[in-house]
């Protein structure tokens, strides 16, 4: 666990440090292609490089793929399914005419990097560390989820007062990402859902059309 903690601290220092250095306020990260590249893509890319270097150097087993796929019943699959439906509905409710192609591409790249970096860190390095010793799988899942939620308190360093609320939603979504990792046995599936979730959230929070899709997605957030 101390090693996972060190990896986490370095990641936060890199990403949050570069986000602050970008000079873009948190609420304006995704206002344009330029702001997205400077405030999100570059910091996340640097964080992804750090995590990749560590994983390659450490040669830890079972970071990317489990030794075996763990049993996952329909009830455990229900959360990732609802999250997927919610993300799709958010995308259907986006005002696509308000975005130029470069802007959408920048947000997509940021979403892919979030999915890769945060899943590598939490459902990869941290989960692998928590699964060691005498901890049960439930304990590993719980602490991974709580750690992921608490991680979003670092947004307070970006002058985002809503970070406290983000902790709750992030923890719940983090449980969904864990269940996908558990159910498929590979972290790539968790990365895909994470990227889709954030892509839909980033776009819908910037330009959304109020309609049936957006309303239904908002209701499903409470289901999640």
XYZ file of N, CA and C in Angstrom:
672
model
N 0.795 -1.225 0.000
C 0.000 0.000 0.000
C 0.830 1.278 0.000
N 1.967 1.343 0.705
C 2.766 2.579 0.671
C 3.187 2.954 -0.743
N 3.502 1.953 -1.570
C 3.920 2.233 -2.941
C 2.755 2.814 -3.730
N 1.564 2.220 -3.582
C 0.379 2.739 -4.267
C 0.093 4.168 -3.825
N 0.291 4.441 -2.534
C 0.092 5.796 -2.023
C 1.055 6.786 -2.642
N 2.298 6.360 -2.821
C 3.302 7.226 -3.448
C 2.949 7.501 -4.899
N 2.522 6.464 -5.614
C 2.113 6.636 -7.011
C 0.965 7.640 -7.099
N 0.035 7.537 -6.173
C -1.115 8.442 -6.127
C -0.676 9.886 -5.898
N 0.195 10.095 -4.923
C 0.646 11.456 -4.581
C 1.361 12.109 -5.766
N 2.227 11.353 -6.440
C 2.946 11.890 -7.596
C 1.968 12.225 -8.722
N 0.990 11.342 -8.940
C -0.015 11.599 -9.982
C -0.780 12.886 -9.699
N -1.232 13.049 -8.458
C -1.981 14.252 -8.091
C -1.115 15.495 -8.275
N 0.139 15.422 -7.858
C 1.036 16.569 -7.987
C 1.209 16.965 -9.447
N 1.354 15.987 -10.320
C 1.545 16.262 -11.744
C 0.289 16.859 -12.359
N -0.829 16.157 -12.192
C -2.068 16.558 -12.878
C -2.636 17.856 -12.308
N -2.806 17.926 -11.003
C -3.384 19.137 -10.404
C -2.440 20.323 -10.584
N -1.141 20.071 -10.474
C -0.170 21.143 -10.669
C -0.250 21.736 -12.060
N -0.315 20.890 -13.078
C -0.401 21.372 -14.462
C -1.758 22.013 -14.750
N -2.811 21.506 -14.126
C -4.125 22.123 -14.323
C -4.144 23.544 -13.764
N -3.556 23.746 -12.599
C -3.479 25.091 -12.022
C -2.598 25.997 -12.879
N -1.507 25.421 -13.394
C -0.578 26.209 -14.199
C -1.177 26.622 -15.536
N -2.236 25.931 -15.976
C -2.851 26.246 -17.276
C -3.509 27.621 -17.261
N -3.882 28.105 -16.070
C -4.525 29.407 -15.974
C -5.995 29.389 -16.350
N -6.564 28.204 -16.579
C -7.983 28.073 -16.939
C -8.761 27.676 -15.687
N -9.821 28.415 -15.371
C -10.646 28.083 -14.214
C -11.349 26.756 -14.403
N -11.567 26.036 -13.312
C -12.164 24.695 -13.390
C -13.468 24.694 -14.181
N -14.303 25.698 -13.958
C -15.613 25.740 -14.611
C -15.513 26.050 -16.104
N -14.298 26.392 -16.579
C -14.117 26.729 -17.994
C -13.223 25.719 -18.733
N -12.929 24.590 -18.089
C -12.047 23.590 -18.696
C -12.493 23.191 -20.099
N -13.792 23.048 -20.291
C -14.291 22.491 -21.554
C -15.062 23.513 -22.392
N -14.764 24.783 -22.177
C -15.452 25.839 -22.931
C -15.046 25.875 -24.395
N -13.810 25.495 -24.694
C -13.308 25.537 -26.067
C -12.267 24.450 -26.249
N -11.858 24.242 -27.491
C -10.819 23.240 -27.772
C -9.509 23.634 -27.106
N -9.168 24.929 -27.157
C -7.912 25.394 -26.583
C -7.883 25.208 -25.065
N -8.964 25.614 -24.397
C -9.002 25.479 -22.936
C -8.978 24.010 -22.526
N -9.627 23.143 -23.305
C -9.640 21.708 -23.000
C -8.251 21.114 -23.141
N -7.541 21.500 -24.188
C -6.193 20.982 -24.409
C -5.244 21.424 -23.310
N -5.325 22.703 -22.931
C -4.385 23.244 -21.942
C -4.686 22.775 -20.527
N -5.971 22.733 -20.172
C -6.330 22.465 -18.777
C -6.594 21.001 -18.469
N -6.891 20.194 -19.490
C -7.247 18.795 -19.249
C -6.346 17.818 -19.986
N -6.243 17.981 -21.301
C -5.512 16.987 -22.108
C -4.039 16.903 -21.712
N -3.352 18.029 -21.668
C -1.920 18.007 -21.359
C -1.626 17.496 -19.944
N -2.340 17.978 -18.908
C -2.095 17.446 -17.574
C -2.381 15.947 -17.466
N -3.481 15.511 -18.066
C -3.845 14.092 -17.998
C -2.857 13.228 -18.777
N -2.369 13.748 -19.897
C -1.373 13.010 -20.675
C -0.094 12.833 -19.859
N 0.314 13.887 -19.149
C 1.509 13.792 -18.305
C 1.301 12.779 -17.182
N 0.110 12.794 -16.581
C -0.202 11.827 -15.539
C -0.223 10.406 -16.070
N -0.747 10.224 -17.290
C -0.795 8.901 -17.910
C 0.610 8.376 -18.182
N 1.505 9.264 -18.584
C 2.896 8.859 -18.824
C 3.526 8.365 -17.529
N 3.316 9.104 -16.432
C 3.865 8.698 -15.140
C 3.361 7.309 -14.730
N 2.063 7.071 -14.869
C 1.493 5.789 -14.470
C 2.015 4.653 -15.350
N 2.136 4.922 -16.639
C 2.646 3.894 -17.556
C 4.091 3.536 -17.219
N 4.900 4.557 -16.952
C 6.299 4.323 -16.587
C 6.380 3.472 -15.322
N 5.544 3.795 -14.323
C 5.574 3.031 -13.078
C 5.184 1.578 -13.303
N 4.074 1.351 -14.014
C 3.593 -0.021 -14.216
C 4.614 -0.853 -14.984
N 5.224 -0.243 -16.010
C 6.243 -0.966 -16.786
C 7.462 -1.266 -15.920
N 7.857 -0.284 -15.101
C 9.029 -0.474 -14.236
C 8.764 -1.496 -13.135
N 7.595 -1.400 -12.493
C 7.282 -2.256 -11.352
C 7.007 -3.700 -11.763
N 6.474 -3.883 -12.959
C 6.140 -5.225 -13.453
C 5.174 -5.959 -12.521
N 4.235 -5.196 -11.941
C 3.229 -5.823 -11.098
C 2.306 -6.682 -11.949
N 1.935 -7.848 -11.424
C 0.985 -8.690 -12.144
C -0.445 -8.239 -11.824
N -1.352 -8.608 -12.671
C -2.786 -8.388 -12.492
C -3.186 -6.915 -12.371
N -2.407 -6.024 -12.954
C -2.814 -4.621 -13.012
C -3.819 -4.422 -14.142
N -3.532 -5.028 -15.284
C -4.381 -4.842 -16.465
C -5.480 -5.898 -16.562
N -5.182 -7.099 -16.085
C -6.132 -8.208 -16.242
C -6.078 -9.108 -15.012
N -7.251 -9.573 -14.579
C -7.306 -10.471 -13.433
C -6.876 -11.874 -13.828
N -6.401 -12.602 -12.840
C -6.016 -13.987 -13.095
C -7.221 -14.807 -13.530
N -8.387 -14.465 -12.999
C -9.628 -15.106 -13.417
C -10.764 -14.109 -13.269
N -11.790 -14.274 -14.069
C -12.938 -13.372 -13.998
C -13.792 -13.758 -12.794
N -14.052 -12.790 -11.921
C -14.797 -13.070 -10.701
C -16.297 -13.136 -10.981
N -17.032 -13.986 -10.261
C -18.483 -14.091 -10.465
C -19.174 -12.747 -10.282
N -20.042 -12.398 -11.225
C -20.762 -11.126 -11.168
C -22.188 -11.364 -11.627
N -23.133 -11.405 -10.688
C -24.527 -11.660 -11.016
C -25.209 -10.459 -11.639
N -26.463 -10.651 -12.023
C -27.198 -9.600 -12.723
C -27.350 -8.343 -11.872
N -27.459 -8.515 -10.529
C -27.624 -7.353 -9.667
C -26.380 -6.467 -9.699
N -25.205 -7.099 -9.701
C -23.963 -6.328 -9.757
C -23.771 -5.675 -11.125
N -24.299 -6.310 -12.165
C -24.184 -5.730 -13.506
C -25.156 -4.565 -13.716
N -26.181 -4.470 -12.873
C -27.214 -3.460 -13.102
C -26.662 -2.038 -13.028
N -25.726 -1.783 -12.105
C -25.170 -0.429 -11.987
C -24.421 -0.007 -13.250
N -23.481 -0.815 -13.779
C -22.810 -0.417 -15.023
C -23.778 -0.250 -16.199
N -24.821 -1.079 -16.234
C -25.800 -0.962 -17.324
C -26.542 0.362 -17.242
N -27.004 0.726 -16.045
C -27.715 2.001 -15.872
C -26.785 3.176 -16.187
N -25.523 3.055 -15.803
C -24.560 4.117 -16.100
C -24.359 4.271 -17.606
N -24.308 3.160 -18.321
C -24.141 3.211 -19.777
C -25.343 3.873 -20.432
N -26.532 3.484 -20.004
C -27.755 4.081 -20.556
C -27.792 5.577 -20.264
N -27.415 5.969 -19.054
C -27.392 7.383 -18.673
C -26.434 8.176 -19.552
N -25.253 7.606 -19.806
C -24.267 8.289 -20.650
C -24.783 8.466 -22.067
N -25.414 7.438 -22.607
C -25.961 7.521 -23.966
C -27.051 8.585 -24.039
N -27.919 8.635 -23.045
C -28.977 9.642 -23.013
C -28.399 11.051 -22.911
N -27.339 11.200 -22.134
C -26.677 12.505 -22.053
C -26.161 12.925 -23.426
N -25.578 11.988 -24.151
C -25.059 12.298 -25.488
C -26.189 12.660 -26.449
N -27.331 11.988 -26.305
C -28.480 12.308 -27.156
C -29.034 13.697 -26.847
N -28.782 14.179 -25.626
C -29.281 15.488 -25.241
C -28.289 16.615 -25.424
N -27.151 16.328 -26.068
C -26.135 17.360 -26.300
C -26.519 18.225 -27.499
N -26.292 19.520 -27.395
C -26.494 20.437 -28.521
C -25.235 20.388 -29.391
N -25.189 19.411 -30.282
C -23.985 19.180 -31.078
C -23.658 20.355 -31.993
N -24.673 21.131 -32.364
C -24.432 22.282 -33.228
C -23.625 23.370 -32.564
N -23.531 23.331 -31.228
C -22.781 24.353 -30.499
C -21.292 24.036 -30.442
N -20.899 22.857 -30.906
C -19.499 22.432 -30.887
C -18.928 22.385 -32.300
N -17.670 22.799 -32.443
C -16.981 22.554 -33.696
C -16.226 21.234 -33.558
N -15.852 20.596 -34.685
C -15.207 19.272 -34.622
C -13.961 19.233 -33.747
N -13.147 20.304 -33.793
C -11.936 20.335 -32.985
C -12.234 20.323 -31.500
N -13.298 21.001 -31.103
C -13.704 21.038 -29.702
C -14.133 19.650 -29.230
N -14.958 18.980 -30.030
C -15.427 17.632 -29.680
C -14.248 16.674 -29.586
N -13.315 16.796 -30.519
C -12.141 15.917 -30.522
C -11.299 16.136 -29.264
N -11.152 17.385 -28.852
C -10.372 17.682 -27.651
C -11.033 17.094 -26.410
N -12.356 17.227 -26.319
C -13.089 16.659 -25.182
C -12.998 15.131 -25.200
N -13.086 14.544 -26.399
C -12.960 13.089 -26.526
C -11.586 12.626 -26.059
N -10.557 13.347 -26.453
C -9.195 12.987 -26.056
C -9.031 13.096 -24.544
N -9.584 14.150 -23.952
C -9.528 14.307 -22.497
C -10.246 13.163 -21.805
N -11.383 12.750 -22.341
C -12.167 11.659 -21.753
C -11.423 10.339 -21.820
N -10.790 10.075 -22.961
C -10.002 8.843 -23.115
C -8.855 8.822 -22.107
N -8.202 9.970 -21.949
C -7.079 10.059 -21.008
C -7.544 9.902 -19.564
N -8.705 10.470 -19.229
C -9.252 10.288 -17.881
C -9.513 8.810 -17.626
N -10.168 8.165 -18.605
C -10.472 6.751 -18.457
C -9.222 5.913 -18.276
N -8.205 6.191 -19.096
C -6.964 5.423 -19.010
C -6.229 5.687 -17.701
N -6.022 6.964 -17.375
C -5.202 7.324 -16.224
C -5.862 6.940 -14.902
N -7.110 7.331 -14.711
C -7.750 7.083 -13.420
C -8.052 5.608 -13.200
N -8.352 4.878 -14.275
C -8.555 3.435 -14.099
C -7.231 2.724 -13.840
N -6.180 3.135 -14.534
C -4.867 2.545 -14.277
C -4.459 2.774 -12.828
N -4.750 3.971 -12.320
C -4.380 4.300 -10.946
C -5.240 3.557 -9.929
N -6.574 3.688 -10.053
C -7.448 3.183 -8.990
C -7.873 1.725 -9.171
N -8.371 1.352 -10.354
C -8.764 -0.044 -10.565
C -7.604 -0.874 -11.084
N -6.418 -0.259 -11.149
C -5.218 -0.974 -11.538
C -4.257 -1.055 -10.378
N -3.466 -0.009 -10.180
C -2.415 -0.001 -9.154
C -2.996 -0.115 -7.741
N -3.955 0.740 -7.405
C -4.513 0.738 -6.050
C -5.255 -0.559 -5.747
N -6.104 -1.013 -6.675
C -6.851 -2.250 -6.451
C -5.911 -3.437 -6.306
N -4.885 -3.494 -7.120
C -3.929 -4.591 -7.043
C -3.241 -4.590 -5.675
N -2.893 -3.394 -5.173
C -2.258 -3.295 -3.857
C -3.218 -3.705 -2.749
N -4.485 -3.305 -2.853
C -5.468 -3.617 -1.831
C -5.840 -5.096 -1.817
N -5.673 -5.767 -2.931
C -6.024 -7.190 -2.999
C -4.968 -8.082 -2.340
N -3.865 -7.497 -1.919
C -2.814 -8.292 -1.295
C -3.151 -8.585 0.164
N -2.473 -9.556 0.737
C -2.655 -9.866 2.146
C -3.963 -10.571 2.419
N -4.562 -10.251 3.558
C -5.764 -10.951 4.000
C -7.048 -10.170 3.699
N -6.976 -9.112 2.930
C -8.185 -8.344 2.631
C -9.132 -9.148 1.752
N -10.409 -9.041 2.027
C -11.411 -9.680 1.176
C -11.608 -8.846 -0.082
N -12.239 -9.437 -1.076
C -12.522 -8.687 -2.307
C -13.464 -7.523 -2.020
N -14.414 -7.728 -1.109
C -15.340 -6.655 -0.745
C -14.591 -5.476 -0.131
N -13.621 -5.775 0.734
C -12.832 -4.709 1.360
C -12.008 -3.966 0.311
N -11.407 -4.711 -0.615
C -10.615 -4.080 -1.679
C -11.494 -3.179 -2.532
N -12.695 -3.648 -2.857
C -13.626 -2.857 -3.666
C -14.051 -1.603 -2.914
N -14.367 -1.764 -1.623
C -14.837 -0.633 -0.821
C -13.773 0.449 -0.709
N -12.547 0.073 -0.341
C -11.500 1.068 -0.138
C -11.069 1.710 -1.455
N -11.097 0.934 -2.543
C -10.799 1.520 -3.857
C -11.828 2.585 -4.202
N -13.094 2.268 -3.943
C -14.191 3.190 -4.248
C -14.104 4.453 -3.397
N -13.859 4.295 -2.091
C -13.760 5.460 -1.200
C -12.552 6.324 -1.552
N -11.454 5.685 -1.904
C -10.244 6.421 -2.270
C -10.493 7.221 -3.541
N -11.162 6.595 -4.501
C -11.466 7.272 -5.760
C -12.374 8.474 -5.508
N -13.359 8.305 -4.639
C -14.244 9.426 -4.324
C -13.492 10.554 -3.641
N -12.673 10.209 -2.640
C -11.918 11.220 -1.897
C -10.916 11.949 -2.788
N -10.437 11.267 -3.817
C -9.494 11.884 -4.758
C -10.058 13.172 -5.346
N -11.369 13.230 -5.518
C -11.976 14.405 -6.141
C -11.980 15.631 -5.231
N -11.585 15.448 -3.970
C -11.400 16.610 -3.101
C -10.235 17.470 -3.583
N -9.344 16.883 -4.384
C -8.232 17.670 -4.917
C -8.722 18.790 -5.828
N -9.975 18.696 -6.284
C -10.526 19.775 -7.104
C -10.694 21.064 -6.299
N -10.654 20.939 -4.970
C -10.671 22.149 -4.144
C -9.432 22.992 -4.419
N -8.340 22.330 -4.808
C -7.114 23.048 -5.145
C -7.260 23.809 -6.458
N -8.311 23.466 -7.213
C -8.600 24.166 -8.465
C -9.731 25.168 -8.272
N -9.993 25.487 -6.997
C -11.035 26.463 -6.639
C -12.415 26.023 -7.101
N -12.696 24.712 -6.965
C -14.004 24.166 -7.310
C -14.742 23.815 -6.025
N -15.665 24.667 -5.562
C -16.365 24.420 -4.297
C -17.268 23.196 -4.342
N -17.665 22.779 -5.553
C -18.530 21.610 -5.680
C -17.801 20.293 -5.537
N -16.508 20.342 -5.207
C -15.711 19.123 -5.091
C -16.248 18.191 -4.017
N -16.805 18.762 -2.950
C -17.333 17.931 -1.863
C -18.490 17.074 -2.364
N -19.357 17.650 -3.185
C -20.474 16.896 -3.758
C -19.949 15.875 -4.759
N -18.909 16.238 -5.503
C -18.327 15.327 -6.475
C -17.824 14.044 -5.818
N -17.386 14.145 -4.579
C -16.865 12.978 -3.874
C -17.902 11.860 -3.848
N -19.157 12.209 -3.556
C -20.226 11.207 -3.458
C -20.499 10.576 -4.819
N -20.705 11.406 -5.841
C -21.018 10.883 -7.169
C -19.846 10.107 -7.756
N -18.636 10.576 -7.493
C -17.454 9.890 -7.999
C -17.309 8.514 -7.356
N -17.578 8.431 -6.054
C -17.478 7.145 -5.367
C -18.477 6.149 -5.943
N -19.704 6.607 -6.194
C -20.726 5.718 -6.739
C -20.377 5.275 -8.161
N -19.908 6.206 -8.971
C -19.502 5.826 -10.327
C -18.280 4.923 -10.277
N -17.389 5.172 -9.314
C -16.206 4.336 -9.167
C -16.564 2.900 -8.860
N -17.644 2.696 -8.094
C -18.104 1.334 -7.821
C -18.547 0.664 -9.124
N -19.203 1.442 -10.003
C -19.606 0.899 -11.303
C -18.406 0.491 -12.136
N -17.362 1.311 -12.130
C -16.150 0.983 -12.891
C -15.487 -0.272 -12.330
N -15.494 -0.393 -10.997
C -14.923 -1.590 -10.377
C -15.701 -2.835 -10.803
N -17.031 -2.751 -10.809
C -17.852 -3.911 -11.162
C -17.606 -4.346 -12.599
N -17.356 -3.388 -13.495
C -17.035 -3.739 -14.880
C -15.691 -4.453 -14.939
N -14.722 -3.948 -14.207
C -13.412 -4.607 -14.141
C -13.568 -6.032 -13.605
N -14.328 -6.175 -12.526
C -14.545 -7.482 -11.905
C -15.284 -8.432 -12.851
N -16.337 -7.911 -13.499
C -17.182 -8.759 -14.337
C -16.532 -9.220 -15.623
N -15.653 -8.378 -16.180
C -14.999 -8.729 -17.446
C -13.608 -9.302 -17.224
N -13.022 -8.991 -16.078
C -11.675 -9.466 -15.793
C -10.583 -8.626 -16.413
N -10.959 -7.520 -17.069
C -9.962 -6.656 -17.699
C -10.243 -5.195 -17.393
N -9.180 -4.436 -17.209
C -9.322 -3.021 -16.880
C -9.741 -2.196 -18.092
N -9.535 -2.735 -19.293
C -9.876 -1.999 -20.517
C -11.370 -1.690 -20.561
N -12.197 -2.637 -20.114
C -13.643 -2.421 -20.111
C -14.011 -1.290 -19.157
N -13.339 -1.234 -18.005
C -13.590 -0.148 -17.048
C -13.153 1.187 -17.630
N -12.030 1.192 -18.352
C -11.560 2.413 -19.012
C -12.590 2.913 -20.020
N -13.181 1.978 -20.768
C -14.161 2.346 -21.797
C -15.394 2.990 -21.171
N -15.925 2.378 -20.098
C -17.101 2.948 -19.444
C -16.764 4.293 -18.806
N -15.601 4.390 -18.192
C -15.176 5.640 -17.560
C -15.061 6.752 -18.602
N -14.432 6.434 -19.732
C -14.291 7.426 -20.788
C -15.632 7.859 -21.341
N -16.545 6.895 -21.564
C -17.886 7.216 -22.065
C -18.638 8.083 -21.074
N -18.570 7.727 -19.805
C -19.267 8.477 -18.747
C -18.793 9.925 -18.704
N -17.481 10.122 -18.719
C -16.945 11.481 -18.641
C -17.172 12.264 -19.933
N -17.070 11.600 -21.071
C -17.312 12.266 -22.354
C -18.717 12.835 -22.392
N -19.686 12.039 -21.977
C -21.078 12.498 -21.977
C -21.287 13.610 -20.950
N -20.607 13.495 -19.797
C -20.752 14.500 -18.747
C -20.128 15.825 -19.155
N -18.922 15.765 -19.713
C -18.237 16.987 -20.130
C -19.039 17.745 -21.181
N -19.549 17.005 -22.181
C -20.278 17.656 -23.270
C -21.635 18.190 -22.803
N -22.362 17.368 -22.047
C -23.698 17.786 -21.618
C -23.643 18.938 -20.619
N -22.570 19.010 -19.844
C -22.446 20.115 -18.885
C -22.053 21.416 -19.575
N -21.578 21.324 -20.825
C -21.183 22.518 -21.579
C -22.318 23.032 -22.447
N -22.909 22.143 -23.257
C -24.030 22.529 -24.127
C -25.029 21.384 -24.182
N -26.117 21.527 -23.446
C -27.161 20.503 -23.441
C -28.488 21.110 -23.894
N -29.304 20.290 -24.544
C -30.640 20.707 -24.954
C -31.633 20.112 -23.957
N -32.458 20.939 -23.380
C -33.437 20.434 -22.420
C -34.544 19.713 -23.177
N -34.626 18.407 -22.947
C -35.607 17.585 -23.635
C -35.743 16.247 -22.923
N -36.469 15.311 -23.527
C -36.707 14.003 -22.895
C -35.420 13.257 -22.539
N -34.435 13.291 -23.422
C -33.192 12.554 -23.173
C -32.457 13.116 -21.959
N -32.337 14.438 -21.908
C -31.636 15.088 -20.796
C -32.377 14.884 -19.479
N -33.698 15.008 -19.529
C -34.509 14.826 -18.324
C -34.402 13.402 -17.790
N -34.484 12.427 -18.690
C -34.388 11.022 -18.284
C -33.007 10.713 -17.719
N -31.973 11.271 -18.348
C -30.609 11.057 -17.850
C -30.455 11.620 -16.446
N -31.033 12.787 -16.206
C -30.954 13.399 -14.868
C -31.646 12.539 -13.824
N -32.778 11.932 -14.202
C -33.483 11.047 -13.266
C -32.671 9.783 -12.995
N -31.992 9.274 -14.022
C -31.211 8.058 -13.856
C -29.980 8.284 -12.971
N -29.517 9.529 -12.906
C -28.394 9.835 -12.008
C -28.748 9.450 -10.576
N -30.004 9.710 -10.187
C -30.433 9.346 -8.834
C -30.539 7.833 -8.685
N -30.897 7.144 -9.759
C -30.912 5.683 -9.719
C -29.507 5.149 -9.478
N -28.547 5.755 -10.178
C -27.137 5.356 -9.982
C -26.732 5.583 -8.531
